Coordinates of C-alpha atoms in Angstrom, one line a residue:
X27 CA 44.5 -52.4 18.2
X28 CA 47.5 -50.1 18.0
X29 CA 47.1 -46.8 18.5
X30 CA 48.8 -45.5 15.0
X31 CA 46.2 -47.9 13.1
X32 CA 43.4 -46.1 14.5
X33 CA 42.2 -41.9 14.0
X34 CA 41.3 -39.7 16.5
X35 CA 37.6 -40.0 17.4
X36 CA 36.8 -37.1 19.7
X37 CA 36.8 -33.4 18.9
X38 CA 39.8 -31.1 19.9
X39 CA 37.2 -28.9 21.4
X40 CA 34.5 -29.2 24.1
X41 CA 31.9 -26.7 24.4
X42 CA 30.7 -26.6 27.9
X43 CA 27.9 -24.6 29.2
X44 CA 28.4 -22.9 32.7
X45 CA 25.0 -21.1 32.5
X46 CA 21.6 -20.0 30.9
X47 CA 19.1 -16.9 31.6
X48 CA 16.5 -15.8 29.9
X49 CA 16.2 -12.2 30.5
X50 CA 14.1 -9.4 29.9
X51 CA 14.7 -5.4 29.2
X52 CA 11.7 -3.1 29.6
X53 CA 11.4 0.3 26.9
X54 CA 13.9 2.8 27.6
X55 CA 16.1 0.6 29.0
X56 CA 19.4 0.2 29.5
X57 CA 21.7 -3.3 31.0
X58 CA 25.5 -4.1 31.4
X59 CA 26.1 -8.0 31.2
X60 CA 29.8 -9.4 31.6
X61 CA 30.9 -13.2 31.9
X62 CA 33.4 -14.8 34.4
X63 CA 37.1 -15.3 32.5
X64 CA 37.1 -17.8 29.2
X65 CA 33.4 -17.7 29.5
X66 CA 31.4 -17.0 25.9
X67 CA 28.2 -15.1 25.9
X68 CA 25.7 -15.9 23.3
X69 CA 22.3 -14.5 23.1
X70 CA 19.1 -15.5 21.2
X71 CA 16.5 -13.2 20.9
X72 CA 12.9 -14.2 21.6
X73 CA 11.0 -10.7 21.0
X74 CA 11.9 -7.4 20.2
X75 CA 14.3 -4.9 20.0
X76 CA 17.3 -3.2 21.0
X77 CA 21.0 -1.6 20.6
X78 CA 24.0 -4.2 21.9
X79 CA 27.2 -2.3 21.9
X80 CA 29.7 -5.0 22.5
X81 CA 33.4 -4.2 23.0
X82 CA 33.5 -0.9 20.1
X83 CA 30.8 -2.5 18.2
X84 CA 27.6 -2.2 17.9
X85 CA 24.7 -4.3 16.6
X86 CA 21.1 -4.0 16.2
X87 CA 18.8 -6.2 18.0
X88 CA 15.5 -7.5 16.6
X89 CA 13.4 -10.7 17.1
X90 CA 15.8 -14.0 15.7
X91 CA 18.6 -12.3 16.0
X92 CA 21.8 -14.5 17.4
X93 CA 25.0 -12.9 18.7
X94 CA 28.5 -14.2 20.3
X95 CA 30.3 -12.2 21.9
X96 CA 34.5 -13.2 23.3
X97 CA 35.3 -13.7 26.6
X98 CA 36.3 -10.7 28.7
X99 CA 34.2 -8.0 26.5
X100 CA 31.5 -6.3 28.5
X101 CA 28.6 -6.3 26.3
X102 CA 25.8 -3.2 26.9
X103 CA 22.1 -3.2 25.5
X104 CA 19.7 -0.1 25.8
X105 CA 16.2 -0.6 24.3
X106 CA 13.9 2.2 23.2
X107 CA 9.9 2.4 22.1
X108 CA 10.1 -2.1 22.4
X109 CA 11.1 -3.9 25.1
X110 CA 13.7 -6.6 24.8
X111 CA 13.2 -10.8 25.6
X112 CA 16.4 -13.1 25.2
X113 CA 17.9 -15.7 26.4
X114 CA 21.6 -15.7 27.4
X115 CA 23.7 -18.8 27.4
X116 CA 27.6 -18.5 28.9
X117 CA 29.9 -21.2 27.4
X118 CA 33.5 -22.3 27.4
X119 CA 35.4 -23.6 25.2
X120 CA 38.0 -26.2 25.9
X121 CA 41.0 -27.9 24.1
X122 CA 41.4 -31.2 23.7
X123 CA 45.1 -32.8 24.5
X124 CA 46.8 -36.5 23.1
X125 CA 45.5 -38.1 25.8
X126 CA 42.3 -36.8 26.1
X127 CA 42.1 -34.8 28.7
X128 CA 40.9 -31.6 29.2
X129 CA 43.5 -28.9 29.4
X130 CA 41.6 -25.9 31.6
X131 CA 45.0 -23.6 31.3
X132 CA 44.8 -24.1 27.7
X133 CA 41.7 -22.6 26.3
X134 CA 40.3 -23.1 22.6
X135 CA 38.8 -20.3 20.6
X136 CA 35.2 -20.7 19.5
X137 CA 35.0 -19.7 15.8
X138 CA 32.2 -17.3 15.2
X139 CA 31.7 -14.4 17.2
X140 CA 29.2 -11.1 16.7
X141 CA 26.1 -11.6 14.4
X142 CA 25.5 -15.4 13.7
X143 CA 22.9 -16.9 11.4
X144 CA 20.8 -19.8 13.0
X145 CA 18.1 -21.2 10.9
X146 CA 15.7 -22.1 11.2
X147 CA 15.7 -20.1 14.4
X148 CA 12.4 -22.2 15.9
X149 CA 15.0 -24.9 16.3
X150 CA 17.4 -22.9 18.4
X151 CA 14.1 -21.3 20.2
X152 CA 13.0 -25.3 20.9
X153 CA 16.6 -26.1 22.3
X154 CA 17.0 -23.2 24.4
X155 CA 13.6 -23.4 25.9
X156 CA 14.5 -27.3 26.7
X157 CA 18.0 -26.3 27.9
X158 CA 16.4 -23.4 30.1
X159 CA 13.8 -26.0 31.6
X160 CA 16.3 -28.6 32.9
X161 CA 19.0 -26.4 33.4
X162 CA 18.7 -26.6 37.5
X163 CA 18.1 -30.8 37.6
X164 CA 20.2 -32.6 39.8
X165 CA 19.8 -36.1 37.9
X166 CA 23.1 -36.1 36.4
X167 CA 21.4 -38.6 33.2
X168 CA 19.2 -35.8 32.5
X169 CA 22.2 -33.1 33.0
X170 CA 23.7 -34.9 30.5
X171 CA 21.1 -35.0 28.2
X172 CA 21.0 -31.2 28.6
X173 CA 24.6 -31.3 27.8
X174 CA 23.8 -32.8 24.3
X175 CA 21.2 -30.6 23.7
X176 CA 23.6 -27.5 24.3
X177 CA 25.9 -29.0 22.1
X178 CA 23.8 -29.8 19.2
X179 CA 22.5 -25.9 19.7
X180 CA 26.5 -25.4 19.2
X181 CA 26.2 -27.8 16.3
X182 CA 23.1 -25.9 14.4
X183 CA 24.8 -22.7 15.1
X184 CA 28.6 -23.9 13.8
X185 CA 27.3 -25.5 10.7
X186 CA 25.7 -22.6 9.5
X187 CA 28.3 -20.1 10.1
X188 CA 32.0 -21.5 10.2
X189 CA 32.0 -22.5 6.7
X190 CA 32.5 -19.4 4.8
X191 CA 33.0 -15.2 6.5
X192 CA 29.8 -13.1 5.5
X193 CA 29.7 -11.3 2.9
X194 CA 31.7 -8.2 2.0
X195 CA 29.1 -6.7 0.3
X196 CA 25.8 -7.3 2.0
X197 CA 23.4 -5.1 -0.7
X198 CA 25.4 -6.9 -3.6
X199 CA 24.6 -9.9 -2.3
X200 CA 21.5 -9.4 -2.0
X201 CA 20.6 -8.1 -5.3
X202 CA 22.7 -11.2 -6.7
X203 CA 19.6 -13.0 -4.9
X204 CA 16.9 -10.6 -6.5
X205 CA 18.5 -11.5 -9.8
X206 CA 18.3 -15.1 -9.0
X207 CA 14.8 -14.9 -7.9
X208 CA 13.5 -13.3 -11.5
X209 CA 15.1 -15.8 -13.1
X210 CA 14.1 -18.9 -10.9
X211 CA 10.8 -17.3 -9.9
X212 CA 8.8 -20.3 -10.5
X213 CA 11.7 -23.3 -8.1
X214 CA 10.7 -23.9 -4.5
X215 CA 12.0 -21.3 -2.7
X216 CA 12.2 -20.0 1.2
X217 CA 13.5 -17.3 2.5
X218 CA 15.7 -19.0 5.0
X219 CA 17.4 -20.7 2.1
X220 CA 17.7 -17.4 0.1
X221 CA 19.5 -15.8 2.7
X222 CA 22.0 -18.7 3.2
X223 CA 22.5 -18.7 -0.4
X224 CA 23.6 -14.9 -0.5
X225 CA 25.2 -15.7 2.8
X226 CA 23.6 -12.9 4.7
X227 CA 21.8 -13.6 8.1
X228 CA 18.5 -13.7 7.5
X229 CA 17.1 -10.6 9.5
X230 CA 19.6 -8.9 7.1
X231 CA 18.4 -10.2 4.3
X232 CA 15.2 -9.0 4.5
X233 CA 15.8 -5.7 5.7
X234 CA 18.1 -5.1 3.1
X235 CA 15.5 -6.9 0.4
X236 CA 12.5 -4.1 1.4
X237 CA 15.2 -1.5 1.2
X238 CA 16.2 -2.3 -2.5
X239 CA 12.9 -3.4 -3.7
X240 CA 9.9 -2.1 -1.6
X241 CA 8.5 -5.3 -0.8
X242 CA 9.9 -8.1 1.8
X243 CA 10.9 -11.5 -0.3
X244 CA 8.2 -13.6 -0.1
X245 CA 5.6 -10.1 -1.6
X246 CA 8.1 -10.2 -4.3
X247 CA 8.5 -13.4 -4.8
X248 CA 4.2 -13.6 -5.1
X249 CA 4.0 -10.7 -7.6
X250 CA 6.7 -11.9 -10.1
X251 CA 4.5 -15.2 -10.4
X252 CA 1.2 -13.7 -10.6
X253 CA 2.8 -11.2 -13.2
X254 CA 3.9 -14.1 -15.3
X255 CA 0.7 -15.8 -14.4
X256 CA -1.3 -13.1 -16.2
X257 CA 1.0 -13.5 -19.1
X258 CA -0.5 -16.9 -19.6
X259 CA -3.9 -16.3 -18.8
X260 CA -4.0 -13.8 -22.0
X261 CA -1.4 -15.5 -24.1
X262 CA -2.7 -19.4 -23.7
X263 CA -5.7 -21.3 -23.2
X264 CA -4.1 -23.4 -20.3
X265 CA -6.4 -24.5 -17.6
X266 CA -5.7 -22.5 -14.2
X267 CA -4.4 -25.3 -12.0
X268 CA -1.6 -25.9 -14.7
X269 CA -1.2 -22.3 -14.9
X270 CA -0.2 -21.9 -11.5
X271 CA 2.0 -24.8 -10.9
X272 CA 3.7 -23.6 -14.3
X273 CA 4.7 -20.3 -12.1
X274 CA 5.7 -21.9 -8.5
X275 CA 1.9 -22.2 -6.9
X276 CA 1.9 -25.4 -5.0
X277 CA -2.0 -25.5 -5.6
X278 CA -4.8 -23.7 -7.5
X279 CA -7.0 -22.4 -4.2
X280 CA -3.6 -21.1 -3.2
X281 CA -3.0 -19.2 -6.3
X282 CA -6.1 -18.1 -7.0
X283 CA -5.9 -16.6 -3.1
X284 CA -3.3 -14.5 -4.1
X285 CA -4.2 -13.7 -7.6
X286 CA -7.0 -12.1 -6.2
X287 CA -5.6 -10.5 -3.4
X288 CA -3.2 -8.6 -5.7
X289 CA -5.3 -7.8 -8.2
X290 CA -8.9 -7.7 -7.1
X291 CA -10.2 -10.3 -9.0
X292 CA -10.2 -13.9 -10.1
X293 CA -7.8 -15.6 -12.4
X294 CA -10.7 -16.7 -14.7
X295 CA -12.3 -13.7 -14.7
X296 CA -9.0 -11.2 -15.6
X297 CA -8.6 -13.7 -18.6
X298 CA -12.4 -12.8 -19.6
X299 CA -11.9 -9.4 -19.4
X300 CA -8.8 -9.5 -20.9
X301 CA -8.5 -11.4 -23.8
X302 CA -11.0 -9.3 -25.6
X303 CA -12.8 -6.2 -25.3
X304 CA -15.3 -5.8 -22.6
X305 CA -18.5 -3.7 -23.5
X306 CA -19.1 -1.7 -20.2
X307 CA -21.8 1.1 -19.4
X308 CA -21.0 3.5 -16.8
X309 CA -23.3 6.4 -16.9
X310 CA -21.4 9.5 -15.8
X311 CA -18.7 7.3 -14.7
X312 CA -17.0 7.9 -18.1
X313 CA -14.2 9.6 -16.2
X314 CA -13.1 6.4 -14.0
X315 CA -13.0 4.2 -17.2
X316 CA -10.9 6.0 -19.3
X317 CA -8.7 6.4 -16.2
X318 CA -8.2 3.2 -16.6
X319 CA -8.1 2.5 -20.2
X320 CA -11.3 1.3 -20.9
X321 CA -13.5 3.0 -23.3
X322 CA -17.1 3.0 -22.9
X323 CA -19.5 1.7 -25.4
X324 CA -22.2 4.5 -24.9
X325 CA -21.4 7.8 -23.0
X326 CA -24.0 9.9 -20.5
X327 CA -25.9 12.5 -22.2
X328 CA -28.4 15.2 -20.4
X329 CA -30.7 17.3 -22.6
X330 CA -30.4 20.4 -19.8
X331 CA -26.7 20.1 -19.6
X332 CA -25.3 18.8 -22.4
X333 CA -22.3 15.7 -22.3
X334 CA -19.2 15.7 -20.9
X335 CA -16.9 18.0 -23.3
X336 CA -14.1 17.2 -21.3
X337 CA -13.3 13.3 -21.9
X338 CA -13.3 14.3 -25.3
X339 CA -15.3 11.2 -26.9
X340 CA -17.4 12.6 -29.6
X341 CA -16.8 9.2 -31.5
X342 CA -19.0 7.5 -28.8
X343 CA -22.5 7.6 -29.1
X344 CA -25.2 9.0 -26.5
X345 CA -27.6 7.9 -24.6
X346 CA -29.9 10.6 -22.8
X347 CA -30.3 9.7 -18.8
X348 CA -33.6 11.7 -18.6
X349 CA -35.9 8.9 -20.5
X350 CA -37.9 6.6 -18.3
X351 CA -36.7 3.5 -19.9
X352 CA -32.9 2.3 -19.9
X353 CA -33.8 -0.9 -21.6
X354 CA -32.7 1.0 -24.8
X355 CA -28.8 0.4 -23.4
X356 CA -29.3 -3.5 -24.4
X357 CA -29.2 -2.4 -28.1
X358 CA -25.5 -1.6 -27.5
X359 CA -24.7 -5.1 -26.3
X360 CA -22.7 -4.3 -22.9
X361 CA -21.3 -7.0 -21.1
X362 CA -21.3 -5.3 -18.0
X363 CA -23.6 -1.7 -16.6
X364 CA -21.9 0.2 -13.6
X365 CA -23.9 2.6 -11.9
X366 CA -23.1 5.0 -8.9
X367 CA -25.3 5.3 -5.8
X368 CA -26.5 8.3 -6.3
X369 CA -27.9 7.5 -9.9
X370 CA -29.1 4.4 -9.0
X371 CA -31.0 5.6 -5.9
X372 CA -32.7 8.4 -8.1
X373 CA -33.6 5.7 -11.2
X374 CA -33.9 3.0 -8.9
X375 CA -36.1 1.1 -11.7
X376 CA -34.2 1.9 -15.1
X377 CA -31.2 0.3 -13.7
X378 CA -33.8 -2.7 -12.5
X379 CA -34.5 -2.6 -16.0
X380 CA -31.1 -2.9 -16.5
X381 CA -31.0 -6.4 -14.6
X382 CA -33.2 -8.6 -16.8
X383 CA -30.7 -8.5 -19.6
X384 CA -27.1 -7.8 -18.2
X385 CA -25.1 -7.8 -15.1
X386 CA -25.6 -4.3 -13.1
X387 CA -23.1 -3.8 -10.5
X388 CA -24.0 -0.9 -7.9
X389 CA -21.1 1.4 -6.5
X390 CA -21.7 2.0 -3.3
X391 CA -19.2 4.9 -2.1
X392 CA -20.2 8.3 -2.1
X393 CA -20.0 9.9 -5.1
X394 CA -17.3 12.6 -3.7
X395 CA -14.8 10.2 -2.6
X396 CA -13.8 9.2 -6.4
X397 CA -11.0 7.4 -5.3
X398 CA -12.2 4.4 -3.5
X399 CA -15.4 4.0 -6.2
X400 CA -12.0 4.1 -9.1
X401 CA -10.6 1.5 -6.8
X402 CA -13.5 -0.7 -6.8
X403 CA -14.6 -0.6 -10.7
X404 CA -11.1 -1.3 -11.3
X405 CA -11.1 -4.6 -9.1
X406 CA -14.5 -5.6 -11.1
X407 CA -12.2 -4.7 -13.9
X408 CA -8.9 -6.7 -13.2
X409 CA -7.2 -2.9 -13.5
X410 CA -6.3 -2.2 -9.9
X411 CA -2.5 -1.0 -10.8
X412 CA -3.7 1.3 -13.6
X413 CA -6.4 2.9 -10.3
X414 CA -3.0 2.5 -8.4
X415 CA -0.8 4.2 -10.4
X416 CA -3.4 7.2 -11.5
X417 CA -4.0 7.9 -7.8
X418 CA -0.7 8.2 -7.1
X419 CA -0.2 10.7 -9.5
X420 CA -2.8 12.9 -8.4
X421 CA -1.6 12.9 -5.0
X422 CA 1.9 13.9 -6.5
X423 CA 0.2 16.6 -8.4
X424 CA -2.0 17.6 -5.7
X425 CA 1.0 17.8 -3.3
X426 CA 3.4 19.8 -5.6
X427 CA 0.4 22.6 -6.2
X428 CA -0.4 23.2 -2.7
X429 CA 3.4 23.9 -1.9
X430 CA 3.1 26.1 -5.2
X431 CA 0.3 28.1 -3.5
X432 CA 1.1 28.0 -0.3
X433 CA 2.0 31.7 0.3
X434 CA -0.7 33.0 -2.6
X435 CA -3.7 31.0 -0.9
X436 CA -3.2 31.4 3.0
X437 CA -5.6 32.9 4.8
X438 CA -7.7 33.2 1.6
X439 CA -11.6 32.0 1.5
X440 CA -13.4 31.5 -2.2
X441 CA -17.5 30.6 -2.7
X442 CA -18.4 28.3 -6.1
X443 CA -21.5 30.2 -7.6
X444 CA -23.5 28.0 -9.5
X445 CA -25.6 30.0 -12.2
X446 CA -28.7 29.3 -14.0
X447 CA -31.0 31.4 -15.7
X448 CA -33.3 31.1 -12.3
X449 CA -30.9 32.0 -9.5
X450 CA -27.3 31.8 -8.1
X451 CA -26.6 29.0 -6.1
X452 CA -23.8 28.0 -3.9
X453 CA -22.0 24.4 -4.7
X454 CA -20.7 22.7 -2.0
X455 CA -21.2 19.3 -3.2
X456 CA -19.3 19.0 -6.1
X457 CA -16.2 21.3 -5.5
X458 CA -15.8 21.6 -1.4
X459 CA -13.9 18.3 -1.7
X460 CA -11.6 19.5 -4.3
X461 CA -10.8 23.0 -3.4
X462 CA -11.0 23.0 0.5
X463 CA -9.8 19.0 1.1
X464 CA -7.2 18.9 -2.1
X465 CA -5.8 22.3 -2.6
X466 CA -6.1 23.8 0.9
X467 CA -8.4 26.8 -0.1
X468 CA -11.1 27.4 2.8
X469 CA -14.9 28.1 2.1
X470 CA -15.8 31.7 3.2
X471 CA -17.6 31.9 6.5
X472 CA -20.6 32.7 5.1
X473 CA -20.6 29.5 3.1
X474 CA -19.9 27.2 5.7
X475 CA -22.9 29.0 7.6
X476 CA -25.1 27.3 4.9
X477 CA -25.7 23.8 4.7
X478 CA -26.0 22.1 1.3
X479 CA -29.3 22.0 1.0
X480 CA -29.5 26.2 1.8
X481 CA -26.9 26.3 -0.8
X482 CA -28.5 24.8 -3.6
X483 CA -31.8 26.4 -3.1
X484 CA -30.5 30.1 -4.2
X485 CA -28.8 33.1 -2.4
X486 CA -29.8 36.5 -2.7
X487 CA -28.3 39.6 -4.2
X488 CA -28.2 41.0 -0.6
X489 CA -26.5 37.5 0.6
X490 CA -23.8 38.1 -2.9
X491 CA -23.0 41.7 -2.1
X492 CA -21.8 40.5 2.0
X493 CA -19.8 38.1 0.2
X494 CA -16.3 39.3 0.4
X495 CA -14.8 36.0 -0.2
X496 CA -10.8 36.7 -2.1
X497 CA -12.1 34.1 -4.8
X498 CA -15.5 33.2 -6.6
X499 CA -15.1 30.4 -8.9
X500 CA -18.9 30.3 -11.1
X501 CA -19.9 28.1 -13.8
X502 CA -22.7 28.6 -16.1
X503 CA -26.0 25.7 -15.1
X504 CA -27.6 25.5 -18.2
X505 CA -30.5 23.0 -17.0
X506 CA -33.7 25.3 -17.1
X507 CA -36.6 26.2 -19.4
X508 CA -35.7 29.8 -20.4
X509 CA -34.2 30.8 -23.7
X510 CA -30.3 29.1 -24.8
X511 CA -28.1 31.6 -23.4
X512 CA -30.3 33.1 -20.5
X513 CA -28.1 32.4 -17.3
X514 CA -25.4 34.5 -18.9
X515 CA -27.8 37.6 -18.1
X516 CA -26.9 36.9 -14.0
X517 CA -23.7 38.6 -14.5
X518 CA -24.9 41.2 -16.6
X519 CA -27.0 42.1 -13.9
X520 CA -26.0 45.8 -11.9
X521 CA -25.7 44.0 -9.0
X522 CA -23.3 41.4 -10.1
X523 CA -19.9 44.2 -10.2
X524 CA -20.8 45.0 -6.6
X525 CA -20.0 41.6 -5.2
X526 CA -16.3 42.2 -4.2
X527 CA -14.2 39.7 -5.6
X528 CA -16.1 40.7 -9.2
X529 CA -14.5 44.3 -8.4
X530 CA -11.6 42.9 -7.4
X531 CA -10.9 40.9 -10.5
X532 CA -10.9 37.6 -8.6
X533 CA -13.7 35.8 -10.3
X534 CA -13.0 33.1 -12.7
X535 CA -15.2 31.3 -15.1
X536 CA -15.0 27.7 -15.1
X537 CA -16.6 24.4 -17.3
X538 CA -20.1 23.3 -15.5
X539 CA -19.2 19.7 -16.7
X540 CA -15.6 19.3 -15.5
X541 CA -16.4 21.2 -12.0
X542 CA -19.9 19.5 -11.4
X543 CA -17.9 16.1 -11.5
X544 CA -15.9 13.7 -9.3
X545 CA -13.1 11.5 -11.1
X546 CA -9.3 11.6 -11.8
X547 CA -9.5 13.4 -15.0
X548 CA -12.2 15.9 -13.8
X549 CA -10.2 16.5 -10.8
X550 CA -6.8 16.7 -13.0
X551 CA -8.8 19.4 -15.2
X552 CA -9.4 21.5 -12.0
X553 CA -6.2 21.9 -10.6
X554 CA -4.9 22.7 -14.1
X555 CA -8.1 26.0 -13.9
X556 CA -7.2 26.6 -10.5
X557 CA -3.0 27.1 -11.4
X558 CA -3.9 28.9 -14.5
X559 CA -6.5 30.9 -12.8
X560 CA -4.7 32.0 -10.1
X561 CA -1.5 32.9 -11.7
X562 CA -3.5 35.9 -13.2
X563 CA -3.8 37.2 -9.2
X564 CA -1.6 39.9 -8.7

């Protein structure tokens, strides 16, 4: 055949490898690596992290990440808190003449250089590993073989990256992606390809995804189908296996996995609760309901004490805890009772009662820590973003008021006086959590010398007039068998003015109900007494 009737067949550049290493750098580290002249180094990192300042640049080093860097630049890693495992390949790269022979004095330029993209990087790891193992064989057959699998490395590595430069704009890229993914939420979609798509490495890519939304792709990706997925559930009556391959689940185990795992409960049951109004029960849990937007069908009622002003649902009927029977609750039809610990474990058999004609779920947290039992009705619910979202704004409250009374509160103690017609007790139970855990105040000494039980059994007016806490918050019991109006007499009492912080101005009146409760609006209604309260402090 003539030469001008045939093409060119081979490359016009060789990559040959002239060593492999795979190296280690231990915490607070530091190594200098430099290749012979014309030699290429690229490194693959297997595990962890570190700094690589090559030539005036510098790049960050994390597990997957892939770097090139030209021959004759001294490249210089220091690691800190990780360590640092690569491997570290030296390659040149050769021209190509006419007559196909290699030209030494005329080296070729390898196209990509710095931070590369290889991906999927288990296939560079699997090369590299098989590169490493039969990089000292003497067999030249099997040298060659390792030959091809350096250049097929090369290959991977080239295809992904020599096509187009990275882009300009990484962020802009990426939230062309995030853009992408809301409108395509329910296509097959990996990360890997996501990243090539924006044309950002994929370590950068996700970094850069958390940054902009909070979550890493595949979280996001999860939540915008579940979100849509709930949109169905209420809004059709399609069956859940079509519902979540209608939003991108390959399966209905696999969606219903995640369904629950974002929002506490099944897929089947959200749409129960959901599409129509639930009938709950929740005896002195009215608080944690409305929190999150569920009214209740019957509210807590005590004959002693009243209900609970606070919550503000006079439109809601009664039902008075102290009767021996709770099989009177079936009357208003509930689909579901919620009781806390405490309750149940002192009316053990009305809420067995409560059993034989409805399902009666028992919280088990301590009554105090309101938080985790609002947590846990509203994953029995389906409402664990309205929980979410309320105890975030209590901590944000909570947060701002404590820097608000940081210079009026230090070093200042308060006792909570609990007053019935019978004696003055001290509360620790109901308001220690608030006003020493949330707002920073600290029980007197002489408080913390009593234990809970010491507390609620009375103090005397001896004990009252040693008290020289800076605040007394008190709060009228009303539960006894004396006359309406009676425990108002306590501080009419001589004895009552001679307790300092009485003298001194410094103690405040507060609602029984809203202190002598645990829950998000409760605990809203204190902070609001407390600012108010204390603002009148000179």
């Amino acid at each position: 055949m003539n030469s001008e009737m045939g093409s060119r067949c081979c490359p016009f550049v060789f990559y040959i490898m002239t060593g492999i290493q795979v190296l280690h750098i231990a915490p607070f580290s530091s190594e200098e690596y430099s290749a012979h002249d014309g030699e290429y180094m690229l490194f693959a990192v297997r595990d962890g992290a570190a700094e690589m300042k090559i030539g005036s640049r510098s790049y960050g080093l994390v597990k997957e990440s892939l770097v090139v860097a030209e021959p004759g630049q001294t490249t210089f890693s220091q690691t800190r808190e990780n360590s640092l495992s690569f491997y570290s390949i030296t390659f040149k790269a050769l021209r190509v003449s006419d007559t196909v022979a290699l030209v030494d004095e005329s080296p070729a330029t390898f196209p990509c250089t710095g931070t590369l993209s290889c991906v999927p990087f288990s296939r560079c790891v699997d090369l590299l590993e098989a590169i490493e193992q039969h990089s000292h064989d003497e067999d030249e057959l099997i040298r060659f073989y390792n030959h091809v699998r350096f250049e097929e490395l090369i290959r991977h590595v080239l295809q992904q990256n020599a096509r187009t430069a990275p882009a300009p704009n990484l962020r802009d890229a990426v939230k062309s992606s995030i853009d992408y993914i809301s409108d395509h939420y329910a296509e097959p979609m990996t990360v890997s390809q996501l990243a090539a798509d924006a044309n950002v490495f994929p370590w950068q890519y996700t970094r850069i995804f958390k940054e902009l939304t909070g979550q890493i792709p595949l979280e996001f990706i999860n939540k915008l189908r579940i979100d849509h997925a709930k949109q169905l559930l209420l809004k059709t009556e399609d069956r859940i296996h079509e519902i979540a391959l209608h939003v991108g689940f390959n399966n209905e185990f696999y969606f219903n996995r995640r369904f629950k795992k974002l929002e506490g409960i099944a897929p089947g049951r959200y749409r129960h609760h959901h599409q129509g109004t639930v009938r709950i029960v929740s005896l002195l849990m009215e608080d944690l309901l409305l929190t999150l937007g569920v009214t209740p069908v019957v509210q807590w009622s005590h004959k002693g004490w009243g209900r609970q002003e606070y919550l503000g649902l006079n439109h809601i009927p009664a039902f008075d805890v102290l009767q021996n029977s709770y099989e009177p609750l079936s009357t208003y039809k509930p689909d579901l009772i919620i009781a806390r610990r405490s309750d149940y474990e002192y009316r053990t058999d009305q809420y067995e009662q409560c059993k034989r004609f409805v399902q009666t779920d028992i919280i088990l947290h301590d009554d105090a820590d309101w938080r985790s039992t609002l947590r846990t009705v509203a994953n029995l619910l389906g409402r664990v973003n309205q929980a979410e979202q309320a105890i975030q704004q209590y901590e944000t409250k909570v947060s701002k008021v404590r820097r608000l009374l940081t210079h009026s509160i230090k070093d200042r103690t308060y006792a909570f006086l609990r007053v019935s017609a019978e004696c003055i007790s001290i509360d620790q139970t109901y308001t220690k959590s608030f006003l020493w855990g949330d707002l920073g105040i600290v029980p007197h000494p002489m408080v913390q010398e009593l234990s809970s039980e010491e507390g609620r059994q009375g103090v005397t007016w001896e004990w009252l007039q040693r008290l020289d806490s800076d605040y007394i918050f008190f709060a009228f019991d009303k539960w006894h068998e004396q006359e309406a109006g009676s425990e108002r007499r306590q501080i009419t009492h001589p004895l009552w003015h001679t307790i300092p912080a009485v003298r001194n101005r410094h103690a405040f009146e507060v609602d029984f109900m809203t202190w002598m409760n645990h829950g998000y609006l409760a605990n809203n209604k204190k902070v609001d007494d407390v600012l108010s309260l204390l603002a009148k402090v000179k």
